[in-house]
Short mmCIF file of C-alpha atoms in Angstrom, two decimals:
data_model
loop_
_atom_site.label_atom_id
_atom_site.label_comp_id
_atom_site.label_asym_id
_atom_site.label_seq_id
_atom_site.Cartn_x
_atom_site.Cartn_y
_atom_site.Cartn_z
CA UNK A 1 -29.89 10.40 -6.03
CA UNK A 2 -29.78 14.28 -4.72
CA UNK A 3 -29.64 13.03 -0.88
CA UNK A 4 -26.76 11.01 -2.22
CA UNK A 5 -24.93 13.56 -3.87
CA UNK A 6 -25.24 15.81 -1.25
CA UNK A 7 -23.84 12.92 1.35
CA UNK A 8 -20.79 12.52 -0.86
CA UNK A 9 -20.43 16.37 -0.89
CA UNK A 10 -20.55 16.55 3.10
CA UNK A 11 -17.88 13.70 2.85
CA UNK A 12 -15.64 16.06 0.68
CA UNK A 13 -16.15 18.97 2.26
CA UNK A 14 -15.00 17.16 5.71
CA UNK A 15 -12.31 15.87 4.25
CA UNK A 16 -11.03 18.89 2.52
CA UNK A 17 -11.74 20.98 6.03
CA UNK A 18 -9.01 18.31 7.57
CA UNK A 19 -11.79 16.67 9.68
CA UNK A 20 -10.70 13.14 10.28
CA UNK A 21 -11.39 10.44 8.19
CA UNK A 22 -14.06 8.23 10.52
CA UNK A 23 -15.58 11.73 11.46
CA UNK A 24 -16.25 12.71 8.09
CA UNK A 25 -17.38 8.96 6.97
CA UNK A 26 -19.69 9.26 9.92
CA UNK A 27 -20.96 12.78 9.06
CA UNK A 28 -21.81 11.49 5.43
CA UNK A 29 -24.06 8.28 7.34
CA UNK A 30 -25.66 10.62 9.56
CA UNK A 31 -26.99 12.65 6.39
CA UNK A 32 -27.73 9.56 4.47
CA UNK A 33 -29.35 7.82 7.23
CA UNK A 34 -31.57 10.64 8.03
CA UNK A 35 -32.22 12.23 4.40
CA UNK A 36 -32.97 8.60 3.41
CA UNK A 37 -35.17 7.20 6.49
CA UNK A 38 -33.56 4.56 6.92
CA UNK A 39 -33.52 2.87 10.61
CA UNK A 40 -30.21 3.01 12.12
CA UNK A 41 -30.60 0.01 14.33
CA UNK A 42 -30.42 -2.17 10.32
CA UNK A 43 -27.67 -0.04 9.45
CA UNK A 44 -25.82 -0.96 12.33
CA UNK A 45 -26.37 -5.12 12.61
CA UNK A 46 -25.52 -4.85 8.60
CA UNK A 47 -21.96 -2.78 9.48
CA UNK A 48 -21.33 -5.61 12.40
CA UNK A 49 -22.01 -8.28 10.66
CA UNK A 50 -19.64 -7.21 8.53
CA UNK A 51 -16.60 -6.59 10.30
CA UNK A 52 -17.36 -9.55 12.68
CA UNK A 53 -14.91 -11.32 10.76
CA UNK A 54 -11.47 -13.47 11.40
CA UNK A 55 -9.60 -12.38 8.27
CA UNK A 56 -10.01 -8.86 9.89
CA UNK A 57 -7.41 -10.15 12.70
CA UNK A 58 -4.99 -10.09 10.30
CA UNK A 59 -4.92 -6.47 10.43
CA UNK A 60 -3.84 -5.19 13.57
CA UNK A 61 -1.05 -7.97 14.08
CA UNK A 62 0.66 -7.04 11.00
CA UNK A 63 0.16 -3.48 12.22
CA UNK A 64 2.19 -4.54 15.51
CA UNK A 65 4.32 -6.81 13.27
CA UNK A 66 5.19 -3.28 11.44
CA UNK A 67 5.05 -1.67 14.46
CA UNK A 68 8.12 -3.75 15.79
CA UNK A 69 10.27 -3.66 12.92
CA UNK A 70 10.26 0.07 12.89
CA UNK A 71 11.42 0.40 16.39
CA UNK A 72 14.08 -2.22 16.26
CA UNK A 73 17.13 -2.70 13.98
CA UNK A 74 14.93 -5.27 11.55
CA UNK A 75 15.12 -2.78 8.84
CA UNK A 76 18.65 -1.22 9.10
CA UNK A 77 19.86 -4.99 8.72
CA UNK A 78 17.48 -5.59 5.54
CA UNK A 79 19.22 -2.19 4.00
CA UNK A 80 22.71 -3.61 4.98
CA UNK A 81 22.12 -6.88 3.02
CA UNK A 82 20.52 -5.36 0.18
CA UNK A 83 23.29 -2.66 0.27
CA UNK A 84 25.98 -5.31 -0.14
CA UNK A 85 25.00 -6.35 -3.77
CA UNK A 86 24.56 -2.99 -4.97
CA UNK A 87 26.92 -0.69 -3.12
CA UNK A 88 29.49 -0.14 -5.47
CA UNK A 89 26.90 0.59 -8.41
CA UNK A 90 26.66 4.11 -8.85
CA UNK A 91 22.92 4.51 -7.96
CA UNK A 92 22.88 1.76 -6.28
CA UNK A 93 21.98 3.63 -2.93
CA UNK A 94 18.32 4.48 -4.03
CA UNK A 95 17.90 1.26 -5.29
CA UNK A 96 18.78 0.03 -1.94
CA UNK A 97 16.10 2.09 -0.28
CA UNK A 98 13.68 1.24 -3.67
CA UNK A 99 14.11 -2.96 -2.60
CA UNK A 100 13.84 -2.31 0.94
CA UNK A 101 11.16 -0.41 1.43
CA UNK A 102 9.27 -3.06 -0.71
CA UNK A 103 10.69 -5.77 1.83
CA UNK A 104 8.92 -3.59 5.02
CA UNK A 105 6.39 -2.11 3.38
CA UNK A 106 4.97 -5.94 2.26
CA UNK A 107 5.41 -7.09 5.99
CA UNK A 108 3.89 -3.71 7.51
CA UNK A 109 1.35 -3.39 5.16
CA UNK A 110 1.68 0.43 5.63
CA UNK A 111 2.59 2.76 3.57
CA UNK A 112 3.76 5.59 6.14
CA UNK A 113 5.39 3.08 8.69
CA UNK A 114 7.46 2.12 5.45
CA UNK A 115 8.48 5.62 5.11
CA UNK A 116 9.00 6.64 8.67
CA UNK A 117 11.29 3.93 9.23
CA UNK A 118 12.92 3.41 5.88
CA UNK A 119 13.06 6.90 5.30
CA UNK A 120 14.82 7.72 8.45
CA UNK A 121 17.38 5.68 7.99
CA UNK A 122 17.93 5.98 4.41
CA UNK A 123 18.04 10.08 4.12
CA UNK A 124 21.50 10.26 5.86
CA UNK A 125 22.61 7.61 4.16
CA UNK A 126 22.18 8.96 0.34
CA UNK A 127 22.47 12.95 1.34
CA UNK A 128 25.81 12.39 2.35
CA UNK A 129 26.34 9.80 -0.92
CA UNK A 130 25.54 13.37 -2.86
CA UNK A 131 21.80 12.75 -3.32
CA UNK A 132 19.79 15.96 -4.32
CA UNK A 133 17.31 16.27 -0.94
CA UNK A 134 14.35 17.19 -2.76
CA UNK A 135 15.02 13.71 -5.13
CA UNK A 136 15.75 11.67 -1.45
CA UNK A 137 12.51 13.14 -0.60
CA UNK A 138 10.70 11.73 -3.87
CA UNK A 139 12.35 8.68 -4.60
CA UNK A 140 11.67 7.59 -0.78
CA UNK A 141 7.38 8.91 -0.75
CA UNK A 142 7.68 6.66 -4.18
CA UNK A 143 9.02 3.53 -2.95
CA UNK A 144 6.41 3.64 0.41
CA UNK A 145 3.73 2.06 -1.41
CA UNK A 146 5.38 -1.03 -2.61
CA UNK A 147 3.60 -2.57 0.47
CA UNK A 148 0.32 -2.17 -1.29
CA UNK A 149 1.75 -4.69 -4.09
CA UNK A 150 4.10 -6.57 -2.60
CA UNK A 151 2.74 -10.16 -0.54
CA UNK A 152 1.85 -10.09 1.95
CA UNK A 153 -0.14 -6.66 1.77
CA UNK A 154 -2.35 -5.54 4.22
CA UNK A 155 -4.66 -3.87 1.92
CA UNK A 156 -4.97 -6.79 -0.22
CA UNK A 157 -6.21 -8.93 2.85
CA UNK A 158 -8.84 -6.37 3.04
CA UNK A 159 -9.67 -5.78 -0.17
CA UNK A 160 -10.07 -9.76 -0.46
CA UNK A 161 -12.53 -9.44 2.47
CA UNK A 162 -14.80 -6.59 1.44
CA UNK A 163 -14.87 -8.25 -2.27
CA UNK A 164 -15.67 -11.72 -0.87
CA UNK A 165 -12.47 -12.88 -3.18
CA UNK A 166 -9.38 -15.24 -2.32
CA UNK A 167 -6.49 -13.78 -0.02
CA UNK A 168 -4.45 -15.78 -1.86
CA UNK A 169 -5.37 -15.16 -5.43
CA UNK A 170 -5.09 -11.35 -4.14
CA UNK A 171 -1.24 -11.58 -3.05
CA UNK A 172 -0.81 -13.42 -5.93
CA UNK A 173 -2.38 -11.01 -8.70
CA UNK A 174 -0.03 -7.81 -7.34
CA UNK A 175 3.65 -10.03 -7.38
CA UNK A 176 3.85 -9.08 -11.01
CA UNK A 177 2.78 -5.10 -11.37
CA UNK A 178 5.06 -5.11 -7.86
CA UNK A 179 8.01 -6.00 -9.20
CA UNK A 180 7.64 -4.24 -12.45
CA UNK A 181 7.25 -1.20 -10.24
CA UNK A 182 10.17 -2.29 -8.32
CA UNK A 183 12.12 -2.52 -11.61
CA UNK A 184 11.24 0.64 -13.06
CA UNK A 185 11.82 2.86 -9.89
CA UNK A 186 15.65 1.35 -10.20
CA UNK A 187 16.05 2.36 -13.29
CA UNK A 188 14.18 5.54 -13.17
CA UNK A 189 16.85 6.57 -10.55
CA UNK A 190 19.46 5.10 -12.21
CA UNK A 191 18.83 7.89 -15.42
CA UNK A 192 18.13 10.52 -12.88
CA UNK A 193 20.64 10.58 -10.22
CA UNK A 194 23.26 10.21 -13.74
CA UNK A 195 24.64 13.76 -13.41
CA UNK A 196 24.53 14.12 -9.63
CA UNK A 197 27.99 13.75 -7.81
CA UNK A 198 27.18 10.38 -5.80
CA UNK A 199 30.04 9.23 -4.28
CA UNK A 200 30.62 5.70 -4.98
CA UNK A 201 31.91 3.01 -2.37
CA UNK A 202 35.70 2.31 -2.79
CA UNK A 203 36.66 -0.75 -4.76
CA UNK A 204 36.78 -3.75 -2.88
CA UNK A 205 38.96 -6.81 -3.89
CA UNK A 206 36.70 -10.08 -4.68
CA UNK A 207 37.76 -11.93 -1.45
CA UNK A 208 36.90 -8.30 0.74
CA UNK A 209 33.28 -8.08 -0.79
CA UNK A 210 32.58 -11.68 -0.09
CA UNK A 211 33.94 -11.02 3.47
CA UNK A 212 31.75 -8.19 4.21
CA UNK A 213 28.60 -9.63 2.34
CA UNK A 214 28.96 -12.99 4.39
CA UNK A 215 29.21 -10.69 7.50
CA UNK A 216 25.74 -8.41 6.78
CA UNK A 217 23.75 -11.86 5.74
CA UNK A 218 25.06 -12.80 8.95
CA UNK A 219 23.22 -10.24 10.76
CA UNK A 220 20.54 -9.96 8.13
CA UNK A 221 19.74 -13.47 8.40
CA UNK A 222 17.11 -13.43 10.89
CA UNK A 223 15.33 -10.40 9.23
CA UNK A 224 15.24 -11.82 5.90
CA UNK A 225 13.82 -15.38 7.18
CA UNK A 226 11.12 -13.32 8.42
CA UNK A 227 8.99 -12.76 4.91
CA UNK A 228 10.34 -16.19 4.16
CA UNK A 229 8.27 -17.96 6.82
CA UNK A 230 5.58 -15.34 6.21
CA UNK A 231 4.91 -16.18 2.50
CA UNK A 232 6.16 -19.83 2.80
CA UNK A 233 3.55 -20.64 5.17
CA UNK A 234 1.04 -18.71 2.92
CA UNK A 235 1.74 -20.41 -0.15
CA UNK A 236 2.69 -23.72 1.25
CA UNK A 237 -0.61 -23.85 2.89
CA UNK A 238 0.26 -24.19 6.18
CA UNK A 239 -1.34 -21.04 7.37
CA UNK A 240 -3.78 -19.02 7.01
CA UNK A 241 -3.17 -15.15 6.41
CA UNK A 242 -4.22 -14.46 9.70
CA UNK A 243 -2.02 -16.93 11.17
CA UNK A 244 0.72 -16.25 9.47
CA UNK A 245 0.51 -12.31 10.66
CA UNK A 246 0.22 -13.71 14.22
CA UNK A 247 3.26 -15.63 13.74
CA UNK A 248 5.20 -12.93 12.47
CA UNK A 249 4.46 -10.87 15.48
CA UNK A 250 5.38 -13.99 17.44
CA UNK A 251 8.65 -14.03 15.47
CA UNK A 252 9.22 -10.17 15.43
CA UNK A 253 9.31 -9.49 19.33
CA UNK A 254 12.41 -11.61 20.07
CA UNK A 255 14.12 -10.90 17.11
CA UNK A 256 13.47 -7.47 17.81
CA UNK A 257 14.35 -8.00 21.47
CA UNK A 258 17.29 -10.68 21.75
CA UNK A 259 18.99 -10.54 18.30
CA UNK A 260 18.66 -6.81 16.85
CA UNK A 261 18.45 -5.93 20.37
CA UNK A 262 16.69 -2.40 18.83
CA UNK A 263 13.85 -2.41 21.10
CA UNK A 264 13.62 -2.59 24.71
CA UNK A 265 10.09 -3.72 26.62
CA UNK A 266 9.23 -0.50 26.74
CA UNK A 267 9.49 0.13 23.20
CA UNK A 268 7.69 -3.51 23.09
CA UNK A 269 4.68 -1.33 24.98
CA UNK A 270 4.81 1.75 22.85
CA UNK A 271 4.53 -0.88 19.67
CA UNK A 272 1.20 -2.46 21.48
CA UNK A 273 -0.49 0.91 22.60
CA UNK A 274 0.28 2.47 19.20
CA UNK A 275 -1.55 -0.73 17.21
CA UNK A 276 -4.17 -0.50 19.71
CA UNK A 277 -4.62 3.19 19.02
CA UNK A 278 -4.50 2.87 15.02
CA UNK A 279 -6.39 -0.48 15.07
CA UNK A 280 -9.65 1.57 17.16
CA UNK A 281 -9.25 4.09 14.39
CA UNK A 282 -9.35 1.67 11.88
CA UNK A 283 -12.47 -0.59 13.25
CA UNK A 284 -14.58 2.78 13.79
CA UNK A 285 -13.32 3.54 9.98
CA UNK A 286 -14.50 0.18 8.44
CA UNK A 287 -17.77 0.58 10.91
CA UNK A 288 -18.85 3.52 9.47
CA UNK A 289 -17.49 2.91 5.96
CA UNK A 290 -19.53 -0.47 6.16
CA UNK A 291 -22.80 1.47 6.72
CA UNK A 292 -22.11 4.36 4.01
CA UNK A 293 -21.37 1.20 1.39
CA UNK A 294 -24.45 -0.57 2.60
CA UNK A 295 -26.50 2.48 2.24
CA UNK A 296 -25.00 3.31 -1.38
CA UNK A 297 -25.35 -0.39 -2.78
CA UNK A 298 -29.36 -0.01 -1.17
CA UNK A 299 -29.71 3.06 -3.01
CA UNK A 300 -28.22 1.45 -6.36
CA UNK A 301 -25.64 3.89 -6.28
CA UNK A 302 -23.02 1.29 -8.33
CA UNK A 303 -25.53 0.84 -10.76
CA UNK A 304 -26.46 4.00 -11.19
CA UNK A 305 -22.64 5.13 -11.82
CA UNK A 306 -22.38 2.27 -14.54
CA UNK A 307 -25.89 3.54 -16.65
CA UNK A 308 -23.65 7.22 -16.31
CA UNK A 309 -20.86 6.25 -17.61
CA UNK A 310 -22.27 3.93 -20.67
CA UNK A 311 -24.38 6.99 -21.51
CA UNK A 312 -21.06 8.61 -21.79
CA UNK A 313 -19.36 5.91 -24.10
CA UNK A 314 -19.68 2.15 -24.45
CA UNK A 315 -15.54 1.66 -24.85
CA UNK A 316 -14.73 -0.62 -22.39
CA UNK A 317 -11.45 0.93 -22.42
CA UNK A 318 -12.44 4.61 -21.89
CA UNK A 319 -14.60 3.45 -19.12
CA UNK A 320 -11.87 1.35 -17.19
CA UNK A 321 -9.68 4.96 -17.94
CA UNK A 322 -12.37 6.69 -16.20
CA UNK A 323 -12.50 4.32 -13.24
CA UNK A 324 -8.96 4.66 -13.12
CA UNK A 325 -8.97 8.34 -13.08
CA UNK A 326 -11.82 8.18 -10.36
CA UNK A 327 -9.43 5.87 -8.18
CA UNK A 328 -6.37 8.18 -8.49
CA UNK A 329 -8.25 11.29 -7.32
CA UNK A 330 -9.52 9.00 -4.21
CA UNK A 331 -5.85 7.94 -3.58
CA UNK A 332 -5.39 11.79 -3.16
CA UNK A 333 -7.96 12.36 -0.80
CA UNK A 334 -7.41 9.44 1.29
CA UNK A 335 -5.35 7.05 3.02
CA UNK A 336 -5.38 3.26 1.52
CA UNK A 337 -7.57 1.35 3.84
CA UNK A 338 -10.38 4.30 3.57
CA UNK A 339 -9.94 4.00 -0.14
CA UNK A 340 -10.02 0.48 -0.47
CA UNK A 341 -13.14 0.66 1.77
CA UNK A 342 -14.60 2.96 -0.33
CA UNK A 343 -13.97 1.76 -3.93
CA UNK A 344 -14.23 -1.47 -3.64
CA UNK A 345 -18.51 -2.07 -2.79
CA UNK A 346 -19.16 1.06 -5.70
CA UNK A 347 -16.16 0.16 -8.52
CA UNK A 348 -16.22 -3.59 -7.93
CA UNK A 349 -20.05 -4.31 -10.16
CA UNK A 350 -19.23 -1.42 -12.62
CA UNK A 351 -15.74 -2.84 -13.96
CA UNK A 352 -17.01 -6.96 -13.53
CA UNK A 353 -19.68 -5.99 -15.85
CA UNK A 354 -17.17 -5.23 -18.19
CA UNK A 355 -15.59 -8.16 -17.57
CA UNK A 356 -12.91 -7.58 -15.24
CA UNK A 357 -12.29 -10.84 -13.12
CA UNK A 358 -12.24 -9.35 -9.30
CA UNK A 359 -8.88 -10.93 -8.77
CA UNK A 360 -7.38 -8.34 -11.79
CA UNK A 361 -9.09 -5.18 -10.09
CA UNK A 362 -7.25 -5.84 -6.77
CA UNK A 363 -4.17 -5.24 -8.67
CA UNK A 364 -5.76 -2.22 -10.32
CA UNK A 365 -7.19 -0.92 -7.20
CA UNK A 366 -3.61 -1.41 -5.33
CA UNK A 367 -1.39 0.76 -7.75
CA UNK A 368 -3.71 3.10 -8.51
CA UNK A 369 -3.99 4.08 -4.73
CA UNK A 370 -0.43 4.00 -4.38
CA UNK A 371 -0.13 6.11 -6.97
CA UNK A 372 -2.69 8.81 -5.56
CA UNK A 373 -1.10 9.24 -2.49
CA UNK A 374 1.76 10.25 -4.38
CA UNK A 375 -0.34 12.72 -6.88
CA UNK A 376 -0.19 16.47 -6.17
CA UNK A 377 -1.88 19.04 -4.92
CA UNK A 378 -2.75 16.52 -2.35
CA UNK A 379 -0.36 14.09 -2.42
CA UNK A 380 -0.02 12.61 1.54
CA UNK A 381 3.00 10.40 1.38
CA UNK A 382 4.46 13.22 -0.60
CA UNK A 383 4.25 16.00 2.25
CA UNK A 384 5.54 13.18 4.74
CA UNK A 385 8.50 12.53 2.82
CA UNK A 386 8.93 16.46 2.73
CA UNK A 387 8.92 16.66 6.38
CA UNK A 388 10.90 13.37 6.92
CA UNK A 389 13.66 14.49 4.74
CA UNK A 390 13.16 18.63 5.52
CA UNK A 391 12.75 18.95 1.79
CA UNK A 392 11.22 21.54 0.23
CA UNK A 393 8.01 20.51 -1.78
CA UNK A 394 8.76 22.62 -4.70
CA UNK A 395 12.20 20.66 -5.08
CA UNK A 396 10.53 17.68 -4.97
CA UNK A 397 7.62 18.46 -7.52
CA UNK A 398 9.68 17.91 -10.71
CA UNK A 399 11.23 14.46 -9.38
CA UNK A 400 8.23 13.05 -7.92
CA UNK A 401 6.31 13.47 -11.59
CA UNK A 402 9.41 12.34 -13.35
CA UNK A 403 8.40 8.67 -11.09
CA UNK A 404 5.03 9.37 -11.69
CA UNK A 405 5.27 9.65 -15.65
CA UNK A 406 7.66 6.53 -15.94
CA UNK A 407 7.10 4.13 -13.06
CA UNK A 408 3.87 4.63 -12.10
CA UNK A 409 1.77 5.21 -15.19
CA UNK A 410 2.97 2.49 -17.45
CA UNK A 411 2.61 -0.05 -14.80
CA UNK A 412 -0.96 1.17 -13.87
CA UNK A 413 -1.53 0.61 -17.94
CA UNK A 414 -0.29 -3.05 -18.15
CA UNK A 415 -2.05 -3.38 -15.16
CA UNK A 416 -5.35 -2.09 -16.53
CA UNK A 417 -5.12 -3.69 -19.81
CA UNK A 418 -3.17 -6.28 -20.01
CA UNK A 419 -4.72 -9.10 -17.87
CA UNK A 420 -2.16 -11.58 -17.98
CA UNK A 421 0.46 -9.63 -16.09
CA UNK A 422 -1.64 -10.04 -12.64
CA UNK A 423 -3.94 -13.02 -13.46
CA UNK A 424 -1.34 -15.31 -14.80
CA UNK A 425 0.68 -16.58 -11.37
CA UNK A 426 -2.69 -16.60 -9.48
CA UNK A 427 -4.61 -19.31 -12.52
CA UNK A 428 -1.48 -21.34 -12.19
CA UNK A 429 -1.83 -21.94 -8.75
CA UNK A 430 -5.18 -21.41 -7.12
CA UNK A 431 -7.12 -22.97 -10.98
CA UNK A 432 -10.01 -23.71 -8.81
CA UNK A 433 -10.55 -19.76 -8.38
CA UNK A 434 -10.78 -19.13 -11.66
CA UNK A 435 -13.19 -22.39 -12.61
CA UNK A 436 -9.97 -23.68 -13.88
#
């Protein structure tokens, strides 16, 4: 157990030093490897073996997918048609960008390609509606990681593949917590933007709004059919997950090209090179993340974590708040794939054994992430926002923990403890999963 303290110290340390993430994964196997005597040549077939798999495809095409939407004029038509029902409310402007960047972030699957492209187009849009910057900046890092929650996620299909659970029962567990979060981001801006002088949109006559909603659903048409052929496929049964995020890249590039007419072939070729670049990070990431997991679950590392924490208490409740607490300070340290990657092989035995069904923790692990990248000191989505929206970060302290305190934590609660909100879609439809 020292060699394997010390390995999760290196990883740490590296992290903390701003060494990248595969680096400082890799670093942590070297030790372990070595300190361990373990024969690399195992370690390596084992990490293959794993990632030698087709729900992995997934990945990189709803990176391009995301990749596409960002550099055409998919999402400034989803704002448009979710602006048009809530434009003359008086905080209806954040809610816009609250709704939308749950609509990307669900197709991307990525929490700062949400933000880049939301973000940019949203911050003129509500500073010049009288919108505080350093709130912009918060409410905007906040509503990023919808995508973790909201089908089809990215980091659900690969939490469902390094759990060995359903896809489907996956998407299907974080609908609920996702649109509770949804809800209570609205209203949390809603209450906070009360006093700030937001202009409102001038009064329209009935006949004028219908006009000029008909016109953006018009243009919004082909953006919104998008998830709709995404998730109806899904859930139909037609496709598979993988298949359905090769069909929305099939379904992206001329939309993106011919309709929005956002993105030219070049921009097509910038959108390709940049998902090749992020999906060779990625692979190397799961690769060595593979072989630290296989070397932890060898060295009983899960189990060893579980005997700790019962000698601690026997509450199953203080223990699940402990895992929780665990996962938040991950969230912090880490992007969501790495953190996924990580928690998943060493949380995954501890909370089963106290009877969490698999299916429930994907919800858990998804909004607790989400909520640690938004957690200071650390807090990565928070400093991108900052820099997106040239927002100081001590402006946006105080609004980011107002979301924080009551968005985030009482839907992380329900989620933890109250089963039923993520397990009760997914035993109505998939039964068989659940022995039903």
């Amino acid at each position: 157990m020292t060699e394997v303290l010390i390995g999760i110290g290196v990883l740490v340390f590296c992290l903390v030093i701003g060494m990248p993430i595969p680096f400082s994964f890799g670093a942590t196997v070297i030790w372990l490897a070595f300190s361990l005597s373990y024969q690399t040549d195992f370690l390596l077939n084992a990490a293959y073996g794993q990632i030698n798999s087709v729900v992995l495809l997934a990945m990189p095409l709803f990176i391009l997918a995301g990749g596409i939407m960002e550099k055409s004029k998919i999402g400034e038509a989803l704002i448009g048609v979710v602006e048009s029902f809530t434009g003359r409310i008086r905080s209806g402007l954040g809610a816009v960008s609250v709704v939308t960047s749950a609509i990307f972030g669900s197709i991307s699957g990525s929490a700062s390609a949400t933000l880049s492209c939301i973000g940019a187009m949203m911050q003129p849009r509500l500073l010049a509606a009288g919108y505080e910057r350093g709130y912009v900046a918060s409410l905007l890092a906040a509503a990023c990681p919808l995508g973790l929650l909201i089908p089809p996620s990215s980091a659900q299909i690969l939490y469902a593949w390094s759990s060995n659970t359903s896809v489907l029962a996956c998407f299907l567990a974080t609908v609920g917590p996702g649109i509770l979060l949804v809800a209570l981001l609205c209203t949390c801006n809603a209450f906070m933007t009360r006093h700030m002088p937001i202009k409102v949109r001038e009064e329209q006559t009935m006949s004028e709004w219908l006009i000029s909603t008909r016109k953006n659903i018009k243009i919004g048409f082909p953006s919104l059919l998008m998830p709709v052929i995404i998730l109806g496929g899904i859930y139909g049964g037609i496709m598979t997950p993988t298949e359905a995020a090769a069909v929305s890249v099939l379904y992206a590039i001329p939309v993106g090209l011919f309709v929005y007419k956002g993105m030219d072939l070049k921009g097509l070729k910038d959108a390709i090179v940049e998902t090749g670049t992020t999906t060779g990070v990625v692979m190397v990431m799961f690769f060595m993340v593979m072989m630290m997991s296989r070397l932890m679950v060898m060295e009983d590392v899960p189990q060893q974590i579980a005997d700790w924490l019962l000698s601690i208490t026997d509450n199953k409740y203080v223990i699940l708040i402990l895992v929780n607490v665990f996962m938040i300070i991950i969230g912090m340290l880490m992007d969501d794939v790495s953190g996924i990657l990580l928690c998943t092989p060493i949380l995954l035995p501890i909370v089963t054994s106290l009877g969490v069904h698999p299916v429930h923790f994907a919800a858990i692990l998804g909004v607790n992430l989400g909520m640690g990248n938004l957690t200071p000191p650390t807090a990565p989505m928070l400093y991108l926002s900052g820099r997106i929206c040239n927002a100081k970060i001590n402006t946006m302290l105080k609004p980011i923990i107002v979301l924080l305190i009551f968005a985030y934590l009482p839907v992380l609660l329900l989620t933890t403890f109250v089963p039923a909100l993520s397990l009760t879609l997914p035993k109505l439809i998939l039964p068989k999963v659940f022995g039903l």
